[in-house]
């Protein structure tokens, strides 16, 4: 299993500013994911961050707005740039870790999330 | 396109049984996951199915029919703490997870 921590846990920010969210994992993982979850909705994948390469962004998300760093196999950051109230959401870091056994598969673990409110 | 459908909300009584259905249409299939998410918290893993049939884990069971593109999560002996959203997710041929919108389960005494 993987244990994930995120900083900050919550923040209230002014329109036009930027916030960087940190994600730390207790083990080395190849793939890290950044999700957004708006109130009452399911998870929306923002991007996949692999160490040593550029992040891969999903449709509707661009690097200028959500720059991502992945300096090593245990850490990543997501920046929400030039924020607007529409960016108010929970941002979740997630990793995939292999689970061996009778039925081996990759389980996805989530960090506790960062609750962002933009005024 | 890729699509995951599950009911928006369900209500059940403490001590009873509830079945949450999930149907999917995805490009490829590498397994189906169920996650539980309490309000204000991150999702936590419940189950994984990649072969047809029923997987039982305590009070929770998950069923898969790949030919029908169908799964359900069965919760027995419901407790108040089971009030949460239950998310169905399918791993596609690119090993990306496609998420359903979640089913909010309300447990009444």
Short mmCIF file of C-alpha atoms in Angstrom, two decimals:
data_model
loop_
_atom_site.label_atom_id
_atom_site.label_comp_id
_atom_site.label_asym_id
_atom_site.label_seq_id
_atom_site.Cartn_x
_atom_site.Cartn_y
_atom_site.Cartn_z
CA UNK A 1 0.00 0.00 0.00
CA UNK A 2 0.97 3.66 -0.27
CA UNK A 3 0.51 6.47 2.24
CA UNK A 4 0.07 9.90 0.73
CA UNK A 5 0.16 13.29 2.39
CA UNK A 6 -0.85 16.61 0.89
CA UNK A 7 -0.15 20.21 1.85
CA UNK A 8 -2.01 22.40 2.46
CA UNK A 9 -5.13 20.56 3.61
CA UNK A 10 -7.20 23.63 2.85
CA UNK A 11 -6.77 27.22 1.79
CA UNK A 12 -8.81 30.29 0.99
CA UNK A 13 -7.28 32.37 -1.79
CA UNK A 14 -7.99 35.59 -3.62
CA UNK A 15 -8.90 35.72 -7.28
CA UNK A 16 -5.89 36.09 -9.56
CA UNK A 17 -3.38 34.48 -7.18
CA UNK A 18 -1.75 31.07 -7.45
CA UNK A 19 -1.52 28.13 -5.04
CA UNK A 20 0.93 25.25 -5.10
CA UNK A 21 -0.22 21.94 -3.64
CA UNK A 22 2.38 19.41 -2.54
CA UNK A 23 1.99 15.65 -2.61
CA UNK A 24 4.37 13.32 -0.76
CA UNK A 25 4.28 9.52 -1.00
CA UNK A 26 5.95 7.14 1.44
CA UNK A 27 7.25 4.89 -1.34
CA UNK A 28 8.60 5.27 -4.86
CA UNK A 29 5.88 5.21 -7.49
CA UNK A 30 6.06 5.65 -11.23
CA UNK A 31 2.69 7.19 -11.94
CA UNK A 32 1.06 9.99 -9.98
CA UNK A 33 -2.27 11.53 -10.79
CA UNK A 34 -3.89 14.83 -9.97
CA UNK A 35 -7.68 14.94 -9.72
CA UNK A 36 -10.22 17.62 -9.07
CA UNK A 37 -13.52 16.97 -7.36
CA UNK A 38 -16.06 19.76 -7.36
CA UNK A 39 -18.86 19.73 -4.78
CA UNK A 40 -21.27 16.87 -5.25
CA UNK A 41 -19.45 15.54 -8.30
CA UNK A 42 -17.14 12.66 -9.05
CA UNK A 43 -13.45 12.77 -9.75
CA UNK A 44 -12.06 14.52 -12.81
CA UNK A 45 -8.53 13.67 -13.87
CA UNK A 46 -6.42 16.78 -14.46
CA UNK A 47 -3.14 15.18 -15.47
CA UNK A 48 -0.81 12.23 -15.09
CA UNK A 49 2.67 13.03 -13.80
CA UNK A 50 5.53 10.64 -14.47
CA UNK A 51 8.99 11.28 -13.13
CA UNK A 52 11.42 12.53 -15.75
CA UNK A 53 8.86 13.55 -18.34
CA UNK A 54 6.29 16.24 -18.98
CA UNK A 55 2.90 15.72 -17.39
CA UNK A 56 0.10 14.50 -19.64
CA UNK A 57 -2.99 16.71 -19.39
CA UNK A 58 -6.57 15.67 -19.95
CA UNK A 59 -8.92 17.50 -22.25
CA UNK A 60 -9.91 20.83 -20.76
CA UNK A 61 -6.77 21.23 -18.66
CA UNK A 62 -3.60 23.04 -19.79
CA UNK A 63 -0.10 23.36 -18.44
CA UNK A 64 -0.24 27.15 -18.16
CA UNK A 65 -3.17 26.91 -15.77
CA UNK A 66 -2.09 23.78 -13.89
CA UNK A 67 1.70 23.44 -14.04
CA UNK A 68 2.96 20.22 -12.46
CA UNK A 69 6.37 19.26 -11.19
CA UNK A 70 7.61 15.72 -10.55
CA UNK A 71 11.21 16.00 -9.39
CA UNK A 72 11.47 12.46 -8.03
CA UNK A 73 9.54 9.23 -7.48
CA UNK A 74 8.01 10.26 -4.15
CA UNK A 75 6.97 13.88 -4.67
CA UNK A 76 4.90 16.08 -6.96
CA UNK A 77 3.36 19.55 -6.95
CA UNK A 78 0.32 20.97 -8.71
CA UNK A 79 -0.05 24.73 -9.07
CA UNK A 80 -3.43 26.30 -9.67
CA UNK A 81 -2.58 29.55 -11.45
CA UNK A 82 -4.48 32.81 -11.82
CA UNK A 83 -7.31 31.41 -9.75
CA UNK A 84 -10.97 32.22 -10.19
CA UNK A 85 -13.98 31.14 -8.07
CA UNK A 86 -14.60 28.33 -10.59
CA UNK A 87 -11.36 26.72 -9.37
CA UNK A 88 -12.89 26.20 -5.93
CA UNK A 89 -12.71 22.45 -5.51
CA UNK A 90 -10.97 19.59 -3.74
CA UNK A 91 -7.70 18.64 -5.37
CA UNK A 92 -6.54 15.07 -4.87
CA UNK A 93 -3.18 13.48 -5.47
CA UNK A 94 -3.25 9.79 -6.28
CA UNK A 95 -0.80 7.00 -7.01
CA UNK A 96 -1.02 3.49 -8.36
CA UNK A 97 0.68 0.77 -6.39
CA UNK A 98 0.85 -2.87 -7.26
CA UNK A 99 -0.90 -5.35 -5.03
CA UNK A 100 0.42 -8.85 -5.37
CA UNK A 101 -1.42 -11.97 -4.45
CA UNK A 102 -3.89 -14.41 -5.89
CA UNK A 103 -5.29 -11.63 -8.01
CA UNK A 104 -2.59 -9.10 -8.61
CA UNK A 105 -3.68 -5.69 -9.72
CA UNK A 106 -2.86 -2.06 -9.41
CA UNK A 107 -4.73 -0.27 -6.67
CA UNK A 108 -5.14 3.46 -6.72
CA UNK A 109 -4.51 5.27 -3.46
CA UNK A 110 -5.57 8.81 -2.72
CA UNK A 111 -4.16 11.57 -0.61
CA UNK A 112 -6.44 13.34 1.88
CA UNK A 113 -7.10 16.17 -0.58
CA UNK A 114 -6.67 19.95 -0.56
CA UNK A 115 -9.87 21.94 -0.18
CA UNK A 116 -9.47 25.17 -2.13
CA UNK A 117 -11.85 28.12 -1.91
CA UNK A 118 -11.31 31.07 -4.22
CA UNK A 119 -13.00 34.34 -3.32
CA UNK B 1 -17.15 7.52 -25.92
CA UNK B 2 -16.53 6.09 -22.49
CA UNK B 3 -19.34 6.05 -20.00
CA UNK B 4 -20.00 4.84 -16.47
CA UNK B 5 -23.57 4.94 -15.14
CA UNK B 6 -24.69 4.52 -11.57
CA UNK B 7 -27.69 5.86 -9.65
CA UNK B 8 -27.26 9.30 -8.15
CA UNK B 9 -28.72 8.51 -4.76
CA UNK B 10 -30.15 5.59 -2.81
CA UNK B 11 -31.75 5.28 0.59
CA UNK B 12 -31.76 2.19 2.81
CA UNK B 13 -32.53 1.21 6.37
CA UNK B 14 -30.01 0.29 9.03
CA UNK B 15 -29.58 -3.50 9.17
CA UNK B 16 -30.93 -4.03 5.66
CA UNK B 17 -29.22 -4.93 2.37
CA UNK B 18 -28.63 -2.58 -0.54
CA UNK B 19 -27.34 -3.18 -4.06
CA UNK B 20 -25.67 -0.38 -6.01
CA UNK B 21 -25.50 -1.00 -9.75
CA UNK B 22 -22.93 0.21 -12.24
CA UNK B 23 -22.99 -0.17 -16.02
CA UNK B 24 -20.09 0.78 -18.22
CA UNK B 25 -18.99 1.27 -21.80
CA UNK B 26 -15.25 1.73 -22.13
CA UNK B 27 -12.50 1.26 -24.67
CA UNK B 28 -11.03 -1.90 -23.28
CA UNK B 29 -11.31 -3.35 -19.80
CA UNK B 30 -8.64 -4.01 -17.21
CA UNK B 31 -10.77 -4.31 -14.14
CA UNK B 32 -13.53 -2.57 -12.21
CA UNK B 33 -13.08 -0.87 -8.86
CA UNK B 34 -15.46 0.23 -6.14
CA UNK B 35 -14.44 3.05 -3.82
CA UNK B 36 -16.14 4.50 -0.76
CA UNK B 37 -15.98 8.21 -0.10
CA UNK B 38 -17.27 9.84 3.06
CA UNK B 39 -18.16 13.51 2.82
CA UNK B 40 -15.07 15.68 2.94
CA UNK B 41 -12.68 12.75 2.72
CA UNK B 42 -10.66 11.05 -0.01
CA UNK B 43 -11.95 7.87 -1.68
CA UNK B 44 -10.87 4.58 -0.14
CA UNK B 45 -10.63 1.26 -1.95
CA UNK B 46 -13.35 -1.34 -1.43
CA UNK B 47 -13.03 -3.97 -4.14
CA UNK B 48 -11.61 -5.01 -7.49
CA UNK B 49 -13.14 -7.35 -10.08
CA UNK B 50 -11.50 -8.43 -13.30
CA UNK B 51 -13.13 -11.83 -13.78
CA UNK B 52 -16.84 -12.56 -13.94
CA UNK B 53 -18.47 -13.49 -10.67
CA UNK B 54 -18.86 -12.46 -7.10
CA UNK B 55 -16.07 -11.29 -4.79
CA UNK B 56 -17.03 -11.31 -1.12
CA UNK B 57 -15.25 -9.31 1.56
CA UNK B 58 -17.06 -9.24 4.87
CA UNK B 59 -20.28 -7.25 4.67
CA UNK B 60 -19.40 -6.03 1.18
CA UNK B 61 -19.55 -8.04 -2.05
CA UNK B 62 -18.94 -7.00 -5.63
CA UNK B 63 -20.17 -8.70 -8.78
CA UNK B 64 -19.01 -8.39 -12.36
CA UNK B 65 -20.42 -9.46 -15.73
CA UNK B 66 -18.04 -8.38 -18.48
CA UNK B 67 -20.36 -9.51 -21.28
CA UNK B 68 -23.09 -7.25 -19.94
CA UNK B 69 -20.81 -4.39 -18.94
CA UNK B 70 -22.36 -4.56 -15.49
CA UNK B 71 -21.28 -4.62 -11.88
CA UNK B 72 -22.94 -4.22 -8.53
CA UNK B 73 -21.80 -3.56 -4.99
CA UNK B 74 -23.81 -5.35 -2.33
CA UNK B 75 -23.77 -4.05 1.23
CA UNK B 76 -25.25 -6.27 3.95
CA UNK B 77 -26.21 -5.53 7.56
CA UNK B 78 -26.09 -1.82 6.87
CA UNK B 79 -24.66 0.45 9.53
CA UNK B 80 -25.03 4.19 9.89
CA UNK B 81 -21.32 4.58 9.12
CA UNK B 82 -21.98 3.14 5.64
CA UNK B 83 -23.60 6.45 4.69
CA UNK B 84 -21.23 7.66 1.99
CA UNK B 85 -20.80 7.98 -1.75
CA UNK B 86 -19.82 4.83 -3.62
CA UNK B 87 -17.78 5.31 -6.76
CA UNK B 88 -17.55 2.81 -9.59
CA UNK B 89 -14.43 3.07 -11.77
CA UNK B 90 -13.26 1.05 -14.77
CA UNK B 91 -9.64 0.73 -15.89
CA UNK B 92 -9.55 1.01 -19.68
CA UNK B 93 -7.12 -0.38 -22.22
CA UNK B 94 -4.66 2.45 -21.45
CA UNK B 95 -4.78 1.57 -17.75
CA UNK B 96 -6.54 4.85 -17.05
CA UNK B 97 -9.37 4.87 -14.52
CA UNK B 98 -12.73 6.08 -15.83
CA UNK B 99 -14.88 7.24 -12.91
CA UNK B 100 -18.62 7.14 -12.44
CA UNK B 101 -20.35 10.10 -10.82
CA UNK B 102 -20.89 8.17 -7.63
CA UNK B 103 -23.95 6.97 -5.74
CA UNK B 104 -24.81 8.76 -2.53
CA UNK B 105 -26.11 6.19 -0.05
CA UNK B 106 -28.27 7.46 2.79
CA UNK B 107 -28.85 5.11 5.72
CA UNK B 108 -31.89 5.71 7.91
CA UNK B 109 -32.37 4.28 11.40
#
